Coordinates of C-alpha atoms in Angstrom, one line a residue:
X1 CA 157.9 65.1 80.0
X2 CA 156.8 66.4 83.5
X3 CA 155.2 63.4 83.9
X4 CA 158.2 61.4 83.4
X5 CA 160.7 63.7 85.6
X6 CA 157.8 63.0 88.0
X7 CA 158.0 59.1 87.9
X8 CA 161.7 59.1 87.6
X9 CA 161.7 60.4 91.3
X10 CA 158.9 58.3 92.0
X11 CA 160.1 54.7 90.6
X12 CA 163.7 55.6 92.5
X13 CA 162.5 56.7 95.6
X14 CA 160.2 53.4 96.0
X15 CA 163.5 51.0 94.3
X16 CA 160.8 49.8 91.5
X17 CA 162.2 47.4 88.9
X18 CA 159.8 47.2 87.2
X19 CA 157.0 49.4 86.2
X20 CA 154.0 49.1 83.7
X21 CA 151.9 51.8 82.4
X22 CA 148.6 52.6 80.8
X23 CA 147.1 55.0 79.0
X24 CA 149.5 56.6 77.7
X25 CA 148.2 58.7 74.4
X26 CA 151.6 58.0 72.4
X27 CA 151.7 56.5 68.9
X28 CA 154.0 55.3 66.5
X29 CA 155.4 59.5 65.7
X30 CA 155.7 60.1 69.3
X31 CA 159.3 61.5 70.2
X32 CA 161.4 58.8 72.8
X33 CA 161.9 62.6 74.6
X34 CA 158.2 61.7 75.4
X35 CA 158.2 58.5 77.2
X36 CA 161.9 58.8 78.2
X37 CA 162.5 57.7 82.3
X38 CA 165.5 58.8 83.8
X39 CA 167.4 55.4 85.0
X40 CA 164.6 52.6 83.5
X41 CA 164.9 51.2 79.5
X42 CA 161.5 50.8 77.8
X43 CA 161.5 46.7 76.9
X44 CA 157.8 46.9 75.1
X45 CA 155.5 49.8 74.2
X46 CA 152.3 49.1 72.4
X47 CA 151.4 52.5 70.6
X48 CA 148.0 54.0 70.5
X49 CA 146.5 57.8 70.3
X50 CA 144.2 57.8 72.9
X51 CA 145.3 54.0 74.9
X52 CA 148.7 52.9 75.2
X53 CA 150.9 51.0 77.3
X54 CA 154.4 50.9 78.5
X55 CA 156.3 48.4 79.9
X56 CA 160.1 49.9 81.6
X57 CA 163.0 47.9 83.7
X58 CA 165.9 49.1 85.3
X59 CA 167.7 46.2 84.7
X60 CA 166.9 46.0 80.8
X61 CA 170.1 43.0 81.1
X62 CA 167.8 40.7 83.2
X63 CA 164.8 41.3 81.1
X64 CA 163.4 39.8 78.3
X65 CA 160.7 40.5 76.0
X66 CA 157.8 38.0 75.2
X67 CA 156.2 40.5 72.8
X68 CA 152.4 41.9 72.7
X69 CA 149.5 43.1 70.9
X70 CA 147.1 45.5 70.4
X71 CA 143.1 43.9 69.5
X72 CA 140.4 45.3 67.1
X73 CA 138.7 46.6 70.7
X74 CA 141.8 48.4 71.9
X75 CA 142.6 46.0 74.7
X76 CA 146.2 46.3 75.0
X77 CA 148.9 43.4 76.1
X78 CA 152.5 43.1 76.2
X79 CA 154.5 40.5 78.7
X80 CA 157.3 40.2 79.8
X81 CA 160.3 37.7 81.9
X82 CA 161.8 39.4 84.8
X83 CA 164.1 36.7 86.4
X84 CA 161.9 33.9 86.6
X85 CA 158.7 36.0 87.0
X86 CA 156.5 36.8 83.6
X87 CA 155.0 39.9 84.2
X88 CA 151.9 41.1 81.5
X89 CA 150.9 44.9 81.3
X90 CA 147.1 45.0 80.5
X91 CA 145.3 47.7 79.4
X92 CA 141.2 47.4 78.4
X93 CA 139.5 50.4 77.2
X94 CA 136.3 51.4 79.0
X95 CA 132.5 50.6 77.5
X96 CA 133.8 47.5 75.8
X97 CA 134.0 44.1 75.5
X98 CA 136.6 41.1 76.9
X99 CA 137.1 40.1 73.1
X100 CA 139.6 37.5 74.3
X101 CA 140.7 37.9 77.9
X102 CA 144.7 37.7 78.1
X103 CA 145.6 34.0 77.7
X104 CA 146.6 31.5 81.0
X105 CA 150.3 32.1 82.0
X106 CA 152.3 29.0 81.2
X107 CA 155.0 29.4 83.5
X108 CA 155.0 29.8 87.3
X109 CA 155.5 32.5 88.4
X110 CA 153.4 35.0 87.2
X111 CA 152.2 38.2 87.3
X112 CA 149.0 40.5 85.4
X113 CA 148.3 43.9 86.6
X114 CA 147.1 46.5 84.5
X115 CA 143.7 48.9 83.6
X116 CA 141.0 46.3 83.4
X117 CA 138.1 49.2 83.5
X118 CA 135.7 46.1 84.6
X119 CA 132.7 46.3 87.2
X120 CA 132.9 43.7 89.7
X121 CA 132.1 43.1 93.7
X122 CA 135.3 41.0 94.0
X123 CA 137.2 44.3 93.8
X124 CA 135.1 46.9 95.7
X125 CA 132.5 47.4 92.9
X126 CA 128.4 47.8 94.2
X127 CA 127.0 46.6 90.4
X128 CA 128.9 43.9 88.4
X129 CA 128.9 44.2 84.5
X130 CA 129.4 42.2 81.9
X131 CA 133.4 43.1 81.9
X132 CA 133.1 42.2 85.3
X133 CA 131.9 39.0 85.3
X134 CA 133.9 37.8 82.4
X135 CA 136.8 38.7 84.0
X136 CA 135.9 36.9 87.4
X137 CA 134.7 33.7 85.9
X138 CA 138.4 33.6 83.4
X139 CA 140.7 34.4 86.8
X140 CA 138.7 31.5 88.7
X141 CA 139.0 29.1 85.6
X142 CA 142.8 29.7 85.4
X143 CA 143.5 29.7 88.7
X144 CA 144.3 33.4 89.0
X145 CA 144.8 35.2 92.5
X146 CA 143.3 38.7 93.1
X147 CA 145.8 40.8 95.1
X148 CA 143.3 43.3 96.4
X149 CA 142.3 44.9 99.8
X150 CA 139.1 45.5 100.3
X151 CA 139.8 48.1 103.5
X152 CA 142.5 50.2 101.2
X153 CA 141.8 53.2 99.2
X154 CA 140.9 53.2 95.3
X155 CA 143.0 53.4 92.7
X156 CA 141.0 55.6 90.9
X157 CA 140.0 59.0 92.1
X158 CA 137.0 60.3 89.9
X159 CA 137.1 64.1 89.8
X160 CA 133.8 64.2 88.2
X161 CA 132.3 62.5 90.9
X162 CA 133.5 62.3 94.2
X163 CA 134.0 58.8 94.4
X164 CA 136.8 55.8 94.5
X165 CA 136.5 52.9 92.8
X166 CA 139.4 50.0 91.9
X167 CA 139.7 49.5 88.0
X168 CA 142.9 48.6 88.5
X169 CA 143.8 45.0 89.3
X170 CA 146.4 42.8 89.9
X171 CA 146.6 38.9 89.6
X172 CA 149.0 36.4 90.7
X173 CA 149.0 32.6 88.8
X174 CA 148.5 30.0 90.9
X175 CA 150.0 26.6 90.1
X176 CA 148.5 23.9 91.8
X177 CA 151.8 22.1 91.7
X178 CA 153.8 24.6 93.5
X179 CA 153.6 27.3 96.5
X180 CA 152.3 30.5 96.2
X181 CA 154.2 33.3 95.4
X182 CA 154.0 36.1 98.2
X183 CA 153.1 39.2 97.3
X184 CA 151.5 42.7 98.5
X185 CA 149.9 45.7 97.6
X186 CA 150.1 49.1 98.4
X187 CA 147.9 52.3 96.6
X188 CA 150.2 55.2 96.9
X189 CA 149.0 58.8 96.8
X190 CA 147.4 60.8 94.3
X191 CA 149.2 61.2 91.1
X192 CA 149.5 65.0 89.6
X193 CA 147.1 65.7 86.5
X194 CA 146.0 61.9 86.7
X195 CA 142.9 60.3 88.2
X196 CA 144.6 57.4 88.8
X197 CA 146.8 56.7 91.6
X198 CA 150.1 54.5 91.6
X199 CA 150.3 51.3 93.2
X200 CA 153.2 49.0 94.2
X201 CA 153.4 45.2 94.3
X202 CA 156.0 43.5 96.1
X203 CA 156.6 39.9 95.0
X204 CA 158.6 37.8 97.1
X205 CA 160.3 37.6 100.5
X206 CA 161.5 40.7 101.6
X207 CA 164.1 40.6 104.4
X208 CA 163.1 44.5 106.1
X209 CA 166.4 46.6 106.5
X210 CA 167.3 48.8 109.9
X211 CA 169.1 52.1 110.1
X212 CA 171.7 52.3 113.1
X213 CA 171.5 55.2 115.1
X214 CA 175.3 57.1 114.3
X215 CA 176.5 56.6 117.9
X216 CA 179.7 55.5 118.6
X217 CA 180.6 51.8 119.0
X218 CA 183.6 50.1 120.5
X219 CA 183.5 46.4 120.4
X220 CA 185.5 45.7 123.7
X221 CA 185.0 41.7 123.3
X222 CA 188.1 42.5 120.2
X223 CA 190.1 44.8 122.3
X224 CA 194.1 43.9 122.5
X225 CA 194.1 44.6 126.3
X226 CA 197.7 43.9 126.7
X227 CA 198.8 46.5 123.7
X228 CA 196.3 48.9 125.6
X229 CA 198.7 49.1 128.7
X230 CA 201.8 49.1 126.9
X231 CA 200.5 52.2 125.2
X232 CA 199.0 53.8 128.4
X233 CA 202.3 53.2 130.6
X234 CA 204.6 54.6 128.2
X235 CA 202.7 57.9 127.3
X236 CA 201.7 58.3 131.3
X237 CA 204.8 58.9 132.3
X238 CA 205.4 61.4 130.3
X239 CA 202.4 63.0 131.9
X240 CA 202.9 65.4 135.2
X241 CA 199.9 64.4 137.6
X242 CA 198.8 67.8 138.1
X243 CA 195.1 69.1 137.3
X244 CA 195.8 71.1 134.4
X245 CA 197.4 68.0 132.8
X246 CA 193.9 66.1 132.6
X247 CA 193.2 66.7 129.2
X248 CA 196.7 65.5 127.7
X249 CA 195.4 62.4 129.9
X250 CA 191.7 62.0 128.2
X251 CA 193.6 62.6 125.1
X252 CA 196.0 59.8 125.3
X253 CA 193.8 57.3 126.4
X254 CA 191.3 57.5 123.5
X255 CA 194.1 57.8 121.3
X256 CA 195.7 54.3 122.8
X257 CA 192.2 53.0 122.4
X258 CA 191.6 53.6 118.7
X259 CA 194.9 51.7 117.6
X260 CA 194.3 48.9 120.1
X261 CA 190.3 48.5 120.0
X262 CA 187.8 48.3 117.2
X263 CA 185.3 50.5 116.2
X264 CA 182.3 51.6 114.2
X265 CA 178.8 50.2 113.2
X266 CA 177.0 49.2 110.2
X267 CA 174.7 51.5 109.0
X268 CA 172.1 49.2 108.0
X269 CA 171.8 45.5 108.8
X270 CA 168.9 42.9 108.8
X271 CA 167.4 42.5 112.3
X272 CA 168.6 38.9 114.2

């Protein structure tokens, strides 16, 4: 439940729609109170005691669920359509076998990120393994995209040794046909009581937002110049020209101003 009060902050400070998890040691009798994220809806959740994965959305209404299994090895799977994106949660245990690596997407686009717990040199590995090279050889034949960095930091943090390594992956489909999809990857910091660290993907074109500084604005270009000197001739002469009178001056000609000229700012906007 800390956990989850955790990743509630976490998915809200980072505006995550989406977010997949692995390993999560719940089974069928778990409590909801268990796996329950403040603000997100859980769309598929493939119980197991000691694997497990979650799939949640924040916008359950734009979400549908394309279902998911669980294999005899404990390689875990559930997809699901986000928009027009199908995004698959993939979870393999460690020490075994690819009994049946997670089928081609059929639509573009697409989406697999998960645990894979295989060895490979595509993704920062020294040694491949048989995992490894099962995994390469599928994501070439289907024309899968590894989203990977080799100059960022690990996902996975081993306490045990003090190493980093990248077991977890994340592939975009590529469809001959059509373009692409843009997306990026970024390994956050180290998650509390968890090896493994969080990491975001952001698919698509992102227009980046600017903060105005809260200084005051007065767009002169809109100014009624004319109702400006009305205003200033009829409250000057009730003014005295004598020094002590210079604030009742200031005064009334910002107050003529903010009735006869706009003002303000938007707080955030898109640069150009």
């Amino acid at each position: 439940m800390a956990k989850c009060e955790y990743l509630a902050k976490l998915l809200n400070e980072h505006d995550i729609d989406i977010a997949l998890l692995q390993e999560t040691h719940l089974d069928d009798n778990s409590p909801p109170s268990r796996y329950n994220i403040s603000g997100y809806s859980v769309i598929n959740r493939q119980p197991h005691p000691k694997y497990g994965i979650i799939t949640y959305a924040r916008a359950p209404d734009q979400t549908t669920d394309l279902g998911g299994h669980t294999e005899q090895s404990g390689t875990q799977r559930c997809t699901i359509k986000f928009g027009d994106t199908e995004i698959s949660n993939i979870y393999k245990p460690p020490n075994t076998k690819w009994t049946n690596p997670p089928k081609t997407p059929i639509n573009h686009p697409a989406i697999l990120a998960g645990d894979f717990n295989s060895h490979h040199n595509e993704w920062g590995y020294k040694n491949n393994d048989e995992a490894g090279n099962e995994l390469s050889e599928w994501a070439n034949q289907c024309n899968l995209k590894l989203i990977y960095n080799p100059k960022g930091k690990g996902t996975f943090r081993s306490a045990r040794w003090p190493s980093e390594t990248t077991p977890d992956l994340s592939f975009v489909y590529k469809d001959s046909n059509l373009p692409l999809s843009s997306t990026t990857r970024e390994v956050l910091n180290n998650f509390p009581h968890s090896q493994h660290r969080p990491i975001i993907l952001t698919t698509g074109i992102n227009l980046p937002m600017m903060n105005s500084l809260p200084t005051p604005r007065w767009n002169f270009r809109k100014a009624n110049w004319q109702e400006f000197s009305k205003e200033i001739d009829k409250t000057c002469k009730r003014i005295e020209p004598k020094q002590e009178n210079i604030h009742r001056f200031t005064k009334s000609i910002l107050k003529c101003a903010k009735r006869t000229i706009p003002r303000g700012f938007r707080k955030r906007y898109i640069p150009c």
